[in-house]
Short mmCIF file of N, CA and C and ligand atoms in Angstrom, two decimals:
data_model
loop_
_atom_site.label_atom_id
_atom_site.label_comp_id
_atom_site.label_asym_id
_atom_site.label_seq_id
_atom_site.Cartn_x
_atom_site.Cartn_y
_atom_site.Cartn_z
N MET A 285 11.31 8.02 5.20
CA MET A 285 10.84 7.68 6.54
C MET A 285 10.61 6.18 6.64
N CYS A 286 11.00 5.61 7.72
CA CYS A 286 10.78 4.18 7.91
C CYS A 286 9.67 3.98 8.93
N PRO A 287 8.49 3.54 8.52
CA PRO A 287 7.34 3.54 9.44
C PRO A 287 7.31 2.33 10.36
N THR A 288 8.43 2.02 10.99
CA THR A 288 8.49 0.84 11.85
C THR A 288 7.49 0.93 13.00
N HIS A 289 7.27 2.15 13.50
CA HIS A 289 6.39 2.31 14.66
C HIS A 289 5.02 2.85 14.28
N LEU A 290 4.76 2.83 12.97
CA LEU A 290 3.48 3.36 12.51
C LEU A 290 2.34 2.46 13.00
N THR A 291 1.31 3.05 13.57
CA THR A 291 0.14 2.25 13.96
C THR A 291 -0.98 2.54 12.97
N LEU A 292 -1.68 1.51 12.58
CA LEU A 292 -2.71 1.69 11.57
C LEU A 292 -3.93 2.36 12.17
N PRO A 293 -4.42 3.44 11.56
CA PRO A 293 -5.67 4.04 12.01
C PRO A 293 -6.82 3.10 11.65
N HIS A 294 -7.98 3.37 12.20
CA HIS A 294 -9.15 2.56 11.86
C HIS A 294 -9.35 2.59 10.34
N MET A 295 -9.48 1.42 9.76
CA MET A 295 -9.60 1.38 8.30
C MET A 295 -11.05 1.32 7.87
N LYS A 296 -11.45 2.31 7.09
CA LYS A 296 -12.85 2.35 6.66
C LYS A 296 -13.08 1.42 5.47
N GLY A 297 -12.02 1.11 4.77
CA GLY A 297 -12.20 0.24 3.60
C GLY A 297 -10.89 0.02 2.90
N MET A 298 -10.99 -0.66 1.78
CA MET A 298 -9.82 -1.03 1.02
C MET A 298 -8.97 0.17 0.62
N ASN A 299 -9.62 1.28 0.23
CA ASN A 299 -8.85 2.41 -0.29
C ASN A 299 -7.92 3.00 0.74
N SER A 300 -8.38 3.05 2.01
CA SER A 300 -7.49 3.60 3.03
C SER A 300 -6.33 2.65 3.27
N ALA A 301 -6.58 1.34 3.16
CA ALA A 301 -5.49 0.37 3.31
C ALA A 301 -4.47 0.56 2.20
N ILE A 302 -4.95 0.74 0.99
CA ILE A 302 -4.05 0.92 -0.16
C ILE A 302 -3.26 2.22 0.01
N ALA A 303 -3.94 3.27 0.49
CA ALA A 303 -3.26 4.56 0.67
C ALA A 303 -2.15 4.44 1.70
N ILE A 304 -2.42 3.73 2.79
CA ILE A 304 -1.42 3.56 3.84
C ILE A 304 -0.22 2.77 3.31
N LEU A 305 -0.50 1.71 2.57
CA LEU A 305 0.59 0.90 2.01
C LEU A 305 1.41 1.72 1.00
N THR A 306 0.71 2.48 0.19
CA THR A 306 1.40 3.29 -0.83
C THR A 306 2.32 4.30 -0.17
N GLN A 307 1.81 4.93 0.89
CA GLN A 307 2.61 5.93 1.62
C GLN A 307 3.85 5.32 2.25
N ALA A 308 3.75 4.05 2.61
CA ALA A 308 4.87 3.40 3.31
C ALA A 308 5.98 2.96 2.37
N LEU A 309 5.70 2.93 1.07
CA LEU A 309 6.76 2.55 0.12
C LEU A 309 7.83 3.63 0.09
N ARG A 310 9.06 3.20 -0.16
CA ARG A 310 10.16 4.17 -0.28
C ARG A 310 10.72 4.07 -1.70
N THR A 311 10.84 5.21 -2.36
CA THR A 311 11.42 5.21 -3.70
C THR A 311 12.88 5.60 -3.61
N VAL A 312 13.75 4.77 -4.16
CA VAL A 312 15.19 5.04 -4.13
C VAL A 312 15.65 5.37 -5.55
N PRO A 313 16.03 6.63 -5.81
CA PRO A 313 16.42 6.99 -7.16
C PRO A 313 17.75 6.37 -7.57
N ASP A 314 17.88 6.05 -8.85
CA ASP A 314 19.13 5.57 -9.45
C ASP A 314 19.65 4.28 -8.82
N PHE A 315 18.76 3.38 -8.45
CA PHE A 315 19.15 2.06 -7.96
C PHE A 315 18.40 1.00 -8.76
N PRO A 316 19.06 -0.06 -9.22
CA PRO A 316 20.50 -0.34 -9.14
C PRO A 316 21.31 0.33 -10.25
N LYS A 317 20.61 1.12 -11.12
CA LYS A 317 21.29 1.81 -12.21
C LYS A 317 20.75 3.21 -12.34
N PRO A 318 21.54 4.16 -12.88
CA PRO A 318 21.02 5.52 -13.09
C PRO A 318 19.71 5.48 -13.89
N GLY A 319 18.76 6.28 -13.46
CA GLY A 319 17.49 6.39 -14.18
C GLY A 319 16.41 5.46 -13.66
N ILE A 320 16.76 4.47 -12.84
CA ILE A 320 15.75 3.56 -12.28
C ILE A 320 15.26 4.11 -10.94
N GLN A 321 13.95 4.26 -10.82
CA GLN A 321 13.33 4.62 -9.53
C GLN A 321 12.96 3.30 -8.86
N PHE A 322 13.77 2.88 -7.91
CA PHE A 322 13.54 1.57 -7.29
C PHE A 322 12.50 1.69 -6.18
N ILE A 323 11.48 0.85 -6.25
CA ILE A 323 10.45 0.86 -5.21
C ILE A 323 10.88 -0.11 -4.11
N ASP A 324 11.19 0.45 -2.97
CA ASP A 324 11.71 -0.34 -1.84
C ASP A 324 10.56 -0.74 -0.92
N ILE A 325 10.37 -2.07 -0.81
CA ILE A 325 9.25 -2.59 0.02
C ILE A 325 9.68 -2.85 1.46
N THR A 326 10.95 -2.67 1.78
CA THR A 326 11.41 -3.06 3.13
C THR A 326 10.72 -2.29 4.26
N PRO A 327 10.31 -1.00 4.07
CA PRO A 327 9.58 -0.36 5.17
C PRO A 327 8.28 -1.08 5.50
N ILE A 328 7.68 -1.73 4.51
CA ILE A 328 6.45 -2.49 4.77
C ILE A 328 6.78 -3.81 5.48
N LEU A 329 7.85 -4.45 5.06
CA LEU A 329 8.24 -5.72 5.70
C LEU A 329 8.62 -5.50 7.16
N GLN A 330 9.17 -4.34 7.46
CA GLN A 330 9.61 -4.05 8.84
C GLN A 330 8.44 -3.84 9.79
N ASN A 331 7.27 -3.57 9.23
CA ASN A 331 6.10 -3.28 10.04
C ASN A 331 5.14 -4.47 9.97
N ALA A 332 5.01 -5.19 11.08
CA ALA A 332 4.23 -6.43 11.08
C ALA A 332 2.80 -6.22 10.60
N GLN A 333 2.19 -5.09 11.00
CA GLN A 333 0.80 -4.84 10.60
C GLN A 333 0.68 -4.62 9.10
N LEU A 334 1.63 -3.87 8.57
CA LEU A 334 1.57 -3.59 7.12
C LEU A 334 1.88 -4.85 6.32
N PHE A 335 2.86 -5.61 6.78
CA PHE A 335 3.21 -6.86 6.09
C PHE A 335 2.00 -7.80 6.08
N ARG A 336 1.37 -7.94 7.25
CA ARG A 336 0.19 -8.81 7.34
C ARG A 336 -0.94 -8.31 6.45
N LEU A 337 -1.08 -6.99 6.38
CA LEU A 337 -2.13 -6.41 5.53
C LEU A 337 -1.93 -6.81 4.07
N VAL A 338 -0.70 -6.74 3.58
CA VAL A 338 -0.43 -7.14 2.20
C VAL A 338 -0.79 -8.61 2.00
N ILE A 339 -0.34 -9.45 2.93
CA ILE A 339 -0.60 -10.89 2.80
C ILE A 339 -2.11 -11.16 2.83
N ASN A 340 -2.83 -10.47 3.72
CA ASN A 340 -4.28 -10.67 3.79
C ASN A 340 -4.97 -10.23 2.50
N LEU A 341 -4.53 -9.10 1.95
CA LEU A 341 -5.15 -8.60 0.71
C LEU A 341 -4.96 -9.58 -0.44
N ILE A 342 -3.77 -10.19 -0.49
CA ILE A 342 -3.52 -11.17 -1.56
C ILE A 342 -4.33 -12.44 -1.30
N CYS A 343 -4.31 -12.90 -0.04
CA CYS A 343 -5.02 -14.15 0.30
C CYS A 343 -6.52 -14.06 0.05
N GLU A 344 -7.09 -12.86 0.29
CA GLU A 344 -8.53 -12.68 0.08
C GLU A 344 -8.94 -13.07 -1.34
N ARG A 345 -8.07 -12.83 -2.29
CA ARG A 345 -8.41 -13.13 -3.69
C ARG A 345 -8.47 -14.62 -3.97
N TYR A 346 -7.70 -15.40 -3.20
CA TYR A 346 -7.58 -16.82 -3.55
C TYR A 346 -8.21 -17.76 -2.52
N ALA A 347 -8.70 -17.20 -1.42
CA ALA A 347 -9.24 -18.03 -0.35
C ALA A 347 -10.33 -18.96 -0.85
N LYS A 348 -11.17 -18.47 -1.80
CA LYS A 348 -12.30 -19.29 -2.28
C LYS A 348 -12.02 -19.93 -3.62
N LYS A 349 -10.83 -19.76 -4.14
CA LYS A 349 -10.56 -20.27 -5.50
C LYS A 349 -9.99 -21.67 -5.52
N ARG A 350 -9.78 -22.25 -4.37
CA ARG A 350 -9.27 -23.62 -4.27
C ARG A 350 -8.01 -23.82 -5.11
N ILE A 351 -7.05 -22.93 -4.94
CA ILE A 351 -5.79 -23.14 -5.66
C ILE A 351 -4.99 -24.23 -4.95
N ASP A 352 -4.11 -24.89 -5.72
CA ASP A 352 -3.30 -25.98 -5.19
C ASP A 352 -1.93 -25.51 -4.71
N ALA A 353 -1.45 -24.41 -5.28
CA ALA A 353 -0.10 -23.96 -4.93
C ALA A 353 0.07 -22.49 -5.29
N VAL A 354 1.03 -21.87 -4.62
CA VAL A 354 1.45 -20.50 -4.95
C VAL A 354 2.87 -20.59 -5.50
N ALA A 355 3.11 -19.97 -6.65
CA ALA A 355 4.47 -19.87 -7.18
C ALA A 355 4.98 -18.46 -6.94
N GLY A 356 6.21 -18.34 -6.46
CA GLY A 356 6.80 -17.03 -6.20
C GLY A 356 8.10 -16.89 -6.98
N ILE A 357 8.40 -15.64 -7.36
CA ILE A 357 9.58 -15.39 -8.20
C ILE A 357 10.72 -14.82 -7.35
N ASP A 358 11.89 -15.39 -7.52
CA ASP A 358 13.15 -14.99 -6.88
C ASP A 358 13.39 -13.48 -7.09
N ALA A 359 13.66 -12.67 -6.10
CA ALA A 359 13.75 -13.05 -4.72
C ALA A 359 12.61 -12.47 -3.89
N ARG A 360 12.16 -11.25 -4.21
CA ARG A 360 11.14 -10.63 -3.35
C ARG A 360 9.78 -11.30 -3.49
N GLY A 361 9.58 -12.03 -4.59
CA GLY A 361 8.34 -12.79 -4.74
C GLY A 361 8.24 -13.92 -3.73
N PHE A 362 9.41 -14.35 -3.21
CA PHE A 362 9.42 -15.41 -2.19
C PHE A 362 8.83 -14.88 -0.87
N ILE A 363 9.11 -13.62 -0.59
CA ILE A 363 8.70 -13.04 0.70
C ILE A 363 7.18 -13.05 0.79
N PHE A 364 6.53 -12.54 -0.26
CA PHE A 364 5.07 -12.49 -0.26
C PHE A 364 4.48 -13.87 -0.58
N GLY A 365 5.04 -14.52 -1.59
CA GLY A 365 4.48 -15.80 -2.07
C GLY A 365 4.48 -16.87 -0.99
N ALA A 366 5.57 -16.99 -0.26
CA ALA A 366 5.66 -18.04 0.77
C ALA A 366 4.67 -17.76 1.90
N ALA A 367 4.55 -16.50 2.28
CA ALA A 367 3.60 -16.15 3.36
C ALA A 367 2.17 -16.41 2.91
N VAL A 368 1.87 -16.09 1.66
CA VAL A 368 0.52 -16.31 1.12
C VAL A 368 0.22 -17.81 1.09
N ALA A 369 1.17 -18.61 0.60
CA ALA A 369 0.98 -20.07 0.52
C ALA A 369 0.71 -20.63 1.91
N CYS A 370 1.51 -20.18 2.87
CA CYS A 370 1.38 -20.66 4.25
C CYS A 370 -0.01 -20.32 4.79
N GLN A 371 -0.44 -19.09 4.57
CA GLN A 371 -1.75 -18.66 5.09
C GLN A 371 -2.90 -19.39 4.39
N LEU A 372 -2.74 -19.69 3.11
CA LEU A 372 -3.79 -20.40 2.37
C LEU A 372 -3.76 -21.90 2.64
N GLY A 373 -2.66 -22.37 3.21
CA GLY A 373 -2.53 -23.80 3.49
C GLY A 373 -2.23 -24.62 2.25
N VAL A 374 -1.48 -24.03 1.30
CA VAL A 374 -1.09 -24.75 0.08
C VAL A 374 0.43 -24.70 -0.05
N GLY A 375 0.95 -25.47 -1.00
CA GLY A 375 2.39 -25.52 -1.19
C GLY A 375 2.94 -24.28 -1.88
N PHE A 376 4.26 -24.14 -1.79
CA PHE A 376 4.95 -23.00 -2.42
C PHE A 376 5.93 -23.51 -3.46
N ILE A 377 5.93 -22.89 -4.63
CA ILE A 377 6.82 -23.28 -5.73
C ILE A 377 7.80 -22.13 -5.98
N PRO A 378 9.10 -22.34 -5.72
CA PRO A 378 10.05 -21.26 -6.01
C PRO A 378 10.48 -21.26 -7.48
N ILE A 379 10.37 -20.11 -8.10
CA ILE A 379 10.92 -19.92 -9.45
C ILE A 379 12.18 -19.08 -9.24
N ARG A 380 13.34 -19.71 -9.50
CA ARG A 380 14.60 -19.11 -9.05
C ARG A 380 15.48 -18.65 -10.19
N LYS A 381 16.45 -17.82 -9.82
CA LYS A 381 17.47 -17.44 -10.80
C LYS A 381 18.26 -18.68 -11.19
N LYS A 382 18.73 -18.70 -12.44
CA LYS A 382 19.47 -19.84 -12.98
C LYS A 382 20.60 -20.27 -12.03
N GLY A 383 20.77 -21.57 -11.89
CA GLY A 383 21.89 -22.11 -11.11
C GLY A 383 21.62 -22.28 -9.63
N LYS A 384 20.44 -21.93 -9.17
CA LYS A 384 20.15 -22.00 -7.72
C LYS A 384 19.36 -23.24 -7.32
N LEU A 385 18.60 -23.81 -8.24
CA LEU A 385 17.78 -24.97 -7.88
C LEU A 385 18.60 -26.25 -8.07
N PRO A 386 18.54 -27.18 -7.09
CA PRO A 386 19.45 -28.32 -7.11
C PRO A 386 19.05 -29.47 -8.04
N TYR A 387 17.75 -29.61 -8.31
CA TYR A 387 17.28 -30.79 -9.08
C TYR A 387 17.18 -30.42 -10.57
N LYS A 388 16.58 -31.29 -11.38
CA LYS A 388 16.44 -31.02 -12.82
C LYS A 388 15.49 -29.85 -13.04
N THR A 389 15.88 -28.93 -13.92
CA THR A 389 15.08 -27.72 -14.13
C THR A 389 14.74 -27.51 -15.60
N ILE A 390 13.76 -26.65 -15.84
CA ILE A 390 13.61 -26.03 -17.15
C ILE A 390 13.86 -24.54 -16.93
N GLU A 391 14.42 -23.88 -17.95
CA GLU A 391 14.86 -22.48 -17.80
C GLU A 391 14.34 -21.61 -18.93
N LEU A 392 14.34 -20.31 -18.67
CA LEU A 392 13.95 -19.35 -19.70
C LEU A 392 14.67 -18.02 -19.45
N SER A 393 15.18 -17.40 -20.53
CA SER A 393 15.84 -16.09 -20.43
C SER A 393 14.89 -15.00 -20.93
N TYR A 394 15.05 -13.81 -20.37
CA TYR A 394 14.17 -12.68 -20.74
C TYR A 394 14.87 -11.37 -20.41
N ASP A 395 14.33 -10.25 -20.94
CA ASP A 395 14.88 -8.91 -20.67
C ASP A 395 14.21 -8.30 -19.46
N LEU A 396 14.98 -7.57 -18.66
CA LEU A 396 14.48 -6.85 -17.49
C LEU A 396 14.37 -5.36 -17.79
N GLU A 397 13.72 -4.61 -16.84
CA GLU A 397 13.73 -3.15 -16.94
C GLU A 397 15.19 -2.69 -16.92
N TYR A 398 16.02 -3.41 -16.15
CA TYR A 398 17.46 -3.14 -16.14
C TYR A 398 18.17 -4.47 -16.32
N GLY A 399 18.81 -4.70 -17.49
CA GLY A 399 19.59 -5.91 -17.74
C GLY A 399 18.75 -7.08 -18.25
N SER A 400 19.30 -8.30 -18.08
CA SER A 400 18.57 -9.50 -18.49
C SER A 400 18.75 -10.57 -17.41
N ASN A 401 17.97 -11.64 -17.53
CA ASN A 401 17.95 -12.64 -16.47
C ASN A 401 17.52 -13.99 -17.04
N THR A 402 17.89 -15.05 -16.34
CA THR A 402 17.38 -16.39 -16.68
C THR A 402 16.78 -16.98 -15.42
N ILE A 403 15.55 -17.49 -15.53
CA ILE A 403 14.90 -18.10 -14.37
C ILE A 403 14.65 -19.59 -14.65
N ALA A 404 14.48 -20.32 -13.55
CA ALA A 404 14.34 -21.77 -13.66
C ALA A 404 13.31 -22.27 -12.66
N ILE A 405 12.75 -23.45 -13.00
CA ILE A 405 11.80 -24.11 -12.10
C ILE A 405 12.12 -25.60 -12.11
N HIS A 406 11.94 -26.25 -10.99
CA HIS A 406 12.13 -27.71 -10.98
C HIS A 406 11.10 -28.36 -11.90
N GLU A 407 11.54 -29.35 -12.65
CA GLU A 407 10.64 -29.95 -13.64
C GLU A 407 9.48 -30.70 -12.99
N ASP A 408 9.61 -31.02 -11.70
CA ASP A 408 8.50 -31.69 -11.00
C ASP A 408 7.81 -30.77 -9.98
N ALA A 409 7.95 -29.45 -10.18
CA ALA A 409 7.43 -28.50 -9.19
C ALA A 409 5.91 -28.49 -9.13
N VAL A 410 5.29 -28.80 -10.26
CA VAL A 410 3.83 -28.75 -10.31
C VAL A 410 3.32 -29.95 -11.12
N LEU A 411 2.18 -30.48 -10.72
CA LEU A 411 1.57 -31.58 -11.46
C LEU A 411 0.67 -30.99 -12.55
N PRO A 412 0.56 -31.66 -13.70
CA PRO A 412 -0.31 -31.14 -14.76
C PRO A 412 -1.71 -30.86 -14.24
N GLY A 413 -2.23 -29.68 -14.56
CA GLY A 413 -3.60 -29.32 -14.18
C GLY A 413 -3.73 -28.69 -12.81
N GLN A 414 -2.66 -28.67 -12.04
CA GLN A 414 -2.76 -28.04 -10.72
C GLN A 414 -3.03 -26.54 -10.86
N LYS A 415 -3.91 -26.04 -9.99
CA LYS A 415 -4.27 -24.62 -10.03
C LYS A 415 -3.24 -23.82 -9.24
N VAL A 416 -2.60 -22.88 -9.93
CA VAL A 416 -1.50 -22.13 -9.33
C VAL A 416 -1.78 -20.63 -9.39
N ALA A 417 -1.45 -19.92 -8.31
CA ALA A 417 -1.43 -18.45 -8.32
C ALA A 417 0.04 -18.03 -8.32
N LEU A 418 0.39 -17.15 -9.25
CA LEU A 418 1.77 -16.65 -9.33
C LEU A 418 1.84 -15.33 -8.57
N VAL A 419 2.82 -15.20 -7.68
CA VAL A 419 2.93 -13.98 -6.85
C VAL A 419 4.32 -13.38 -7.01
N ASP A 420 4.36 -12.06 -7.22
CA ASP A 420 5.64 -11.35 -7.20
C ASP A 420 5.44 -9.99 -6.56
N ASP A 421 6.55 -9.36 -6.18
CA ASP A 421 6.43 -8.07 -5.50
C ASP A 421 6.00 -6.97 -6.45
N LEU A 422 6.51 -7.02 -7.70
CA LEU A 422 6.33 -5.84 -8.56
C LEU A 422 6.27 -6.24 -10.03
N LEU A 423 5.33 -5.65 -10.74
CA LEU A 423 5.24 -5.82 -12.20
C LEU A 423 5.79 -4.56 -12.84
N ALA A 424 6.91 -4.69 -13.55
CA ALA A 424 7.49 -3.52 -14.25
C ALA A 424 7.25 -3.72 -15.75
N THR A 425 8.26 -4.19 -16.48
CA THR A 425 8.06 -4.39 -17.92
C THR A 425 7.29 -5.68 -18.21
N GLY A 426 7.20 -6.55 -17.22
CA GLY A 426 6.44 -7.79 -17.39
C GLY A 426 7.28 -8.97 -17.85
N GLY A 427 8.54 -8.75 -18.17
CA GLY A 427 9.39 -9.83 -18.68
C GLY A 427 9.52 -10.98 -17.69
N THR A 428 9.71 -10.65 -16.43
CA THR A 428 9.89 -11.68 -15.41
C THR A 428 8.63 -12.53 -15.26
N ALA A 429 7.50 -11.84 -15.13
CA ALA A 429 6.24 -12.57 -14.94
C ALA A 429 5.89 -13.39 -16.18
N ALA A 430 6.12 -12.83 -17.36
CA ALA A 430 5.82 -13.56 -18.60
C ALA A 430 6.67 -14.82 -18.68
N ALA A 431 7.94 -14.71 -18.29
CA ALA A 431 8.83 -15.88 -18.32
C ALA A 431 8.38 -16.92 -17.29
N ALA A 432 7.99 -16.45 -16.10
CA ALA A 432 7.52 -17.37 -15.06
C ALA A 432 6.25 -18.08 -15.51
N LEU A 433 5.34 -17.34 -16.13
CA LEU A 433 4.10 -17.94 -16.64
C LEU A 433 4.42 -18.98 -17.71
N ASN A 434 5.37 -18.65 -18.56
CA ASN A 434 5.79 -19.58 -19.62
C ASN A 434 6.29 -20.90 -19.01
N LEU A 435 7.13 -20.78 -17.98
CA LEU A 435 7.66 -21.99 -17.33
C LEU A 435 6.53 -22.81 -16.72
N LEU A 436 5.62 -22.13 -16.03
CA LEU A 436 4.49 -22.85 -15.39
C LEU A 436 3.63 -23.53 -16.45
N LYS A 437 3.43 -22.85 -17.57
CA LYS A 437 2.59 -23.44 -18.63
C LYS A 437 3.30 -24.61 -19.30
N GLN A 438 4.63 -24.53 -19.40
CA GLN A 438 5.39 -25.68 -19.94
C GLN A 438 5.17 -26.92 -19.07
N LEU A 439 4.93 -26.71 -17.78
CA LEU A 439 4.68 -27.84 -16.87
C LEU A 439 3.18 -28.17 -16.78
N ASP A 440 2.39 -27.53 -17.66
CA ASP A 440 0.93 -27.76 -17.72
C ASP A 440 0.20 -27.34 -16.45
N ALA A 441 0.76 -26.35 -15.74
CA ALA A 441 0.03 -25.79 -14.59
C ALA A 441 -1.18 -25.02 -15.12
N ASP A 442 -2.24 -24.99 -14.31
CA ASP A 442 -3.42 -24.18 -14.63
C ASP A 442 -3.28 -22.88 -13.83
N VAL A 443 -2.64 -21.87 -14.44
CA VAL A 443 -2.37 -20.63 -13.70
C VAL A 443 -3.66 -19.81 -13.61
N GLN A 444 -4.14 -19.64 -12.40
CA GLN A 444 -5.40 -18.94 -12.17
C GLN A 444 -5.25 -17.44 -12.32
N GLU A 445 -4.13 -16.92 -11.82
CA GLU A 445 -3.92 -15.47 -11.86
C GLU A 445 -2.48 -15.17 -11.46
N SER A 446 -1.96 -14.04 -11.98
CA SER A 446 -0.70 -13.50 -11.46
C SER A 446 -1.06 -12.34 -10.56
N CYS A 447 -0.45 -12.28 -9.39
CA CYS A 447 -0.78 -11.22 -8.43
C CYS A 447 0.49 -10.48 -8.01
N PHE A 448 0.44 -9.16 -8.14
CA PHE A 448 1.61 -8.33 -7.81
C PHE A 448 1.23 -7.39 -6.68
N PHE A 449 2.15 -7.20 -5.77
CA PHE A 449 1.91 -6.19 -4.74
C PHE A 449 1.85 -4.82 -5.40
N ILE A 450 2.80 -4.54 -6.30
CA ILE A 450 2.87 -3.22 -6.96
C ILE A 450 2.93 -3.41 -8.48
N GLU A 451 2.22 -2.56 -9.19
CA GLU A 451 2.33 -2.54 -10.66
C GLU A 451 2.74 -1.14 -11.11
N LEU A 452 3.82 -1.07 -11.88
CA LEU A 452 4.22 0.21 -12.48
C LEU A 452 3.51 0.29 -13.83
N SER A 453 2.31 0.87 -13.81
CA SER A 453 1.42 0.74 -14.99
C SER A 453 2.00 1.44 -16.23
N PHE A 454 2.82 2.47 -16.01
CA PHE A 454 3.37 3.21 -17.15
C PHE A 454 4.33 2.34 -17.97
N LEU A 455 4.80 1.23 -17.41
CA LEU A 455 5.70 0.33 -18.16
C LEU A 455 4.92 -0.73 -18.95
N LYS A 456 3.61 -0.74 -18.76
CA LYS A 456 2.71 -1.59 -19.55
C LYS A 456 3.07 -3.09 -19.52
N GLY A 457 3.56 -3.54 -18.38
CA GLY A 457 3.94 -4.95 -18.25
C GLY A 457 2.78 -5.90 -18.44
N ARG A 458 1.59 -5.43 -18.11
CA ARG A 458 0.37 -6.24 -18.24
C ARG A 458 0.18 -6.75 -19.67
N GLU A 459 0.58 -5.88 -20.63
CA GLU A 459 0.40 -6.25 -22.04
C GLU A 459 1.20 -7.51 -22.40
N LEU A 460 2.35 -7.67 -21.73
CA LEU A 460 3.20 -8.83 -22.03
C LEU A 460 2.58 -10.13 -21.50
N LEU A 461 1.63 -10.01 -20.58
CA LEU A 461 1.02 -11.20 -19.99
C LEU A 461 -0.14 -11.72 -20.83
N GLY A 462 -0.48 -10.97 -21.89
CA GLY A 462 -1.53 -11.42 -22.81
C GLY A 462 -2.86 -11.61 -22.11
N ASP A 463 -3.49 -12.76 -22.35
CA ASP A 463 -4.82 -13.03 -21.81
C ASP A 463 -4.78 -13.55 -20.38
N SER A 464 -3.58 -13.80 -19.88
CA SER A 464 -3.46 -14.42 -18.56
C SER A 464 -3.94 -13.42 -17.48
N PRO A 465 -4.87 -13.82 -16.61
CA PRO A 465 -5.41 -12.89 -15.62
C PRO A 465 -4.33 -12.32 -14.70
N CYS A 466 -4.49 -11.05 -14.35
CA CYS A 466 -3.45 -10.33 -13.62
C CYS A 466 -4.11 -9.36 -12.65
N HIS A 467 -3.60 -9.31 -11.42
CA HIS A 467 -4.16 -8.40 -10.42
C HIS A 467 -3.02 -7.72 -9.65
N SER A 468 -3.19 -6.44 -9.35
CA SER A 468 -2.19 -5.72 -8.55
C SER A 468 -2.88 -5.09 -7.35
N ILE A 469 -2.19 -5.12 -6.21
CA ILE A 469 -2.73 -4.48 -5.00
C ILE A 469 -2.59 -2.96 -5.13
N ILE A 470 -1.39 -2.50 -5.49
CA ILE A 470 -1.13 -1.06 -5.66
C ILE A 470 -0.73 -0.82 -7.11
N THR A 471 -1.38 0.13 -7.75
CA THR A 471 -1.00 0.51 -9.12
C THR A 471 -0.42 1.92 -9.07
N LEU A 472 0.83 2.03 -9.55
CA LEU A 472 1.48 3.35 -9.56
C LEU A 472 1.60 3.84 -11.00
P1 AMP B 63 9.98 -6.78 -14.94
O1 AMP B 63 10.47 -8.09 -15.49
O2 AMP B 63 10.54 -5.61 -15.70
O3 AMP B 63 8.49 -6.73 -14.80
O4 AMP B 63 10.63 -6.63 -13.50
C1 AMP B 63 10.04 -7.23 -12.42
C2 AMP B 63 11.04 -7.68 -11.40
O5 AMP B 63 12.14 -6.80 -11.24
C3 AMP B 63 10.34 -7.78 -10.09
O6 AMP B 63 10.60 -9.07 -9.58
C4 AMP B 63 10.90 -6.68 -9.24
O7 AMP B 63 11.37 -7.23 -8.04
C5 AMP B 63 12.07 -6.09 -10.02
N1 AMP B 63 11.91 -4.66 -10.37
C6 AMP B 63 11.84 -4.15 -11.62
N2 AMP B 63 11.75 -2.82 -11.62
C7 AMP B 63 11.72 -2.46 -10.32
C8 AMP B 63 11.60 -1.20 -9.66
N3 AMP B 63 11.50 -0.05 -10.33
N4 AMP B 63 11.57 -1.19 -8.31
C9 AMP B 63 11.67 -2.37 -7.61
N5 AMP B 63 11.80 -3.57 -8.19
C10 AMP B 63 11.82 -3.63 -9.52
#
């Protein structure tokens, strides 16, 4: 079901918001490979109220933390990360797939839940000591987020927290992030 016309009932608290968001997710079996249950966030993006709700929930965590920038991971991390940065009034740092950034980069390769990947960041994307929140749509095995954190730390960013809209807790991706603080809006 695509809840494009869904209207939000009166929300009594965070749990009802999380329940509504969870219900709106669509699971697509065997995408992009057999055996993968792909969590499709597009029904949430199509609904302005739900999209705004996600952005507000993420922004609430950082509104008082005086972060300097939000880093988002290619590609769905850009959707949430850029909106969060805009709402917080801070800059946005894209961490992109290899070969997409035009200036000098540092890169890192890692394993995915399906396949492998190399990500890159501009070498001047962050100033040493800047407080950064890392945002992505989903934490699965944690390889992507761990690689992104590694790149940010190589640039001496002070990463305050990694924030995911969805965490697939059974894949234990959090363990790969070590001591680095991590928060998820929805845990499946
Ligand atoms: P991982 O490195 O395994 O934590 O994978 C995280 C990245 O892959 C995120 O940026 C997600 O966009 C994507 N991803 C991995 N598994 C899934 C899944 N089951 N459903 C949707 N996206 C996924």
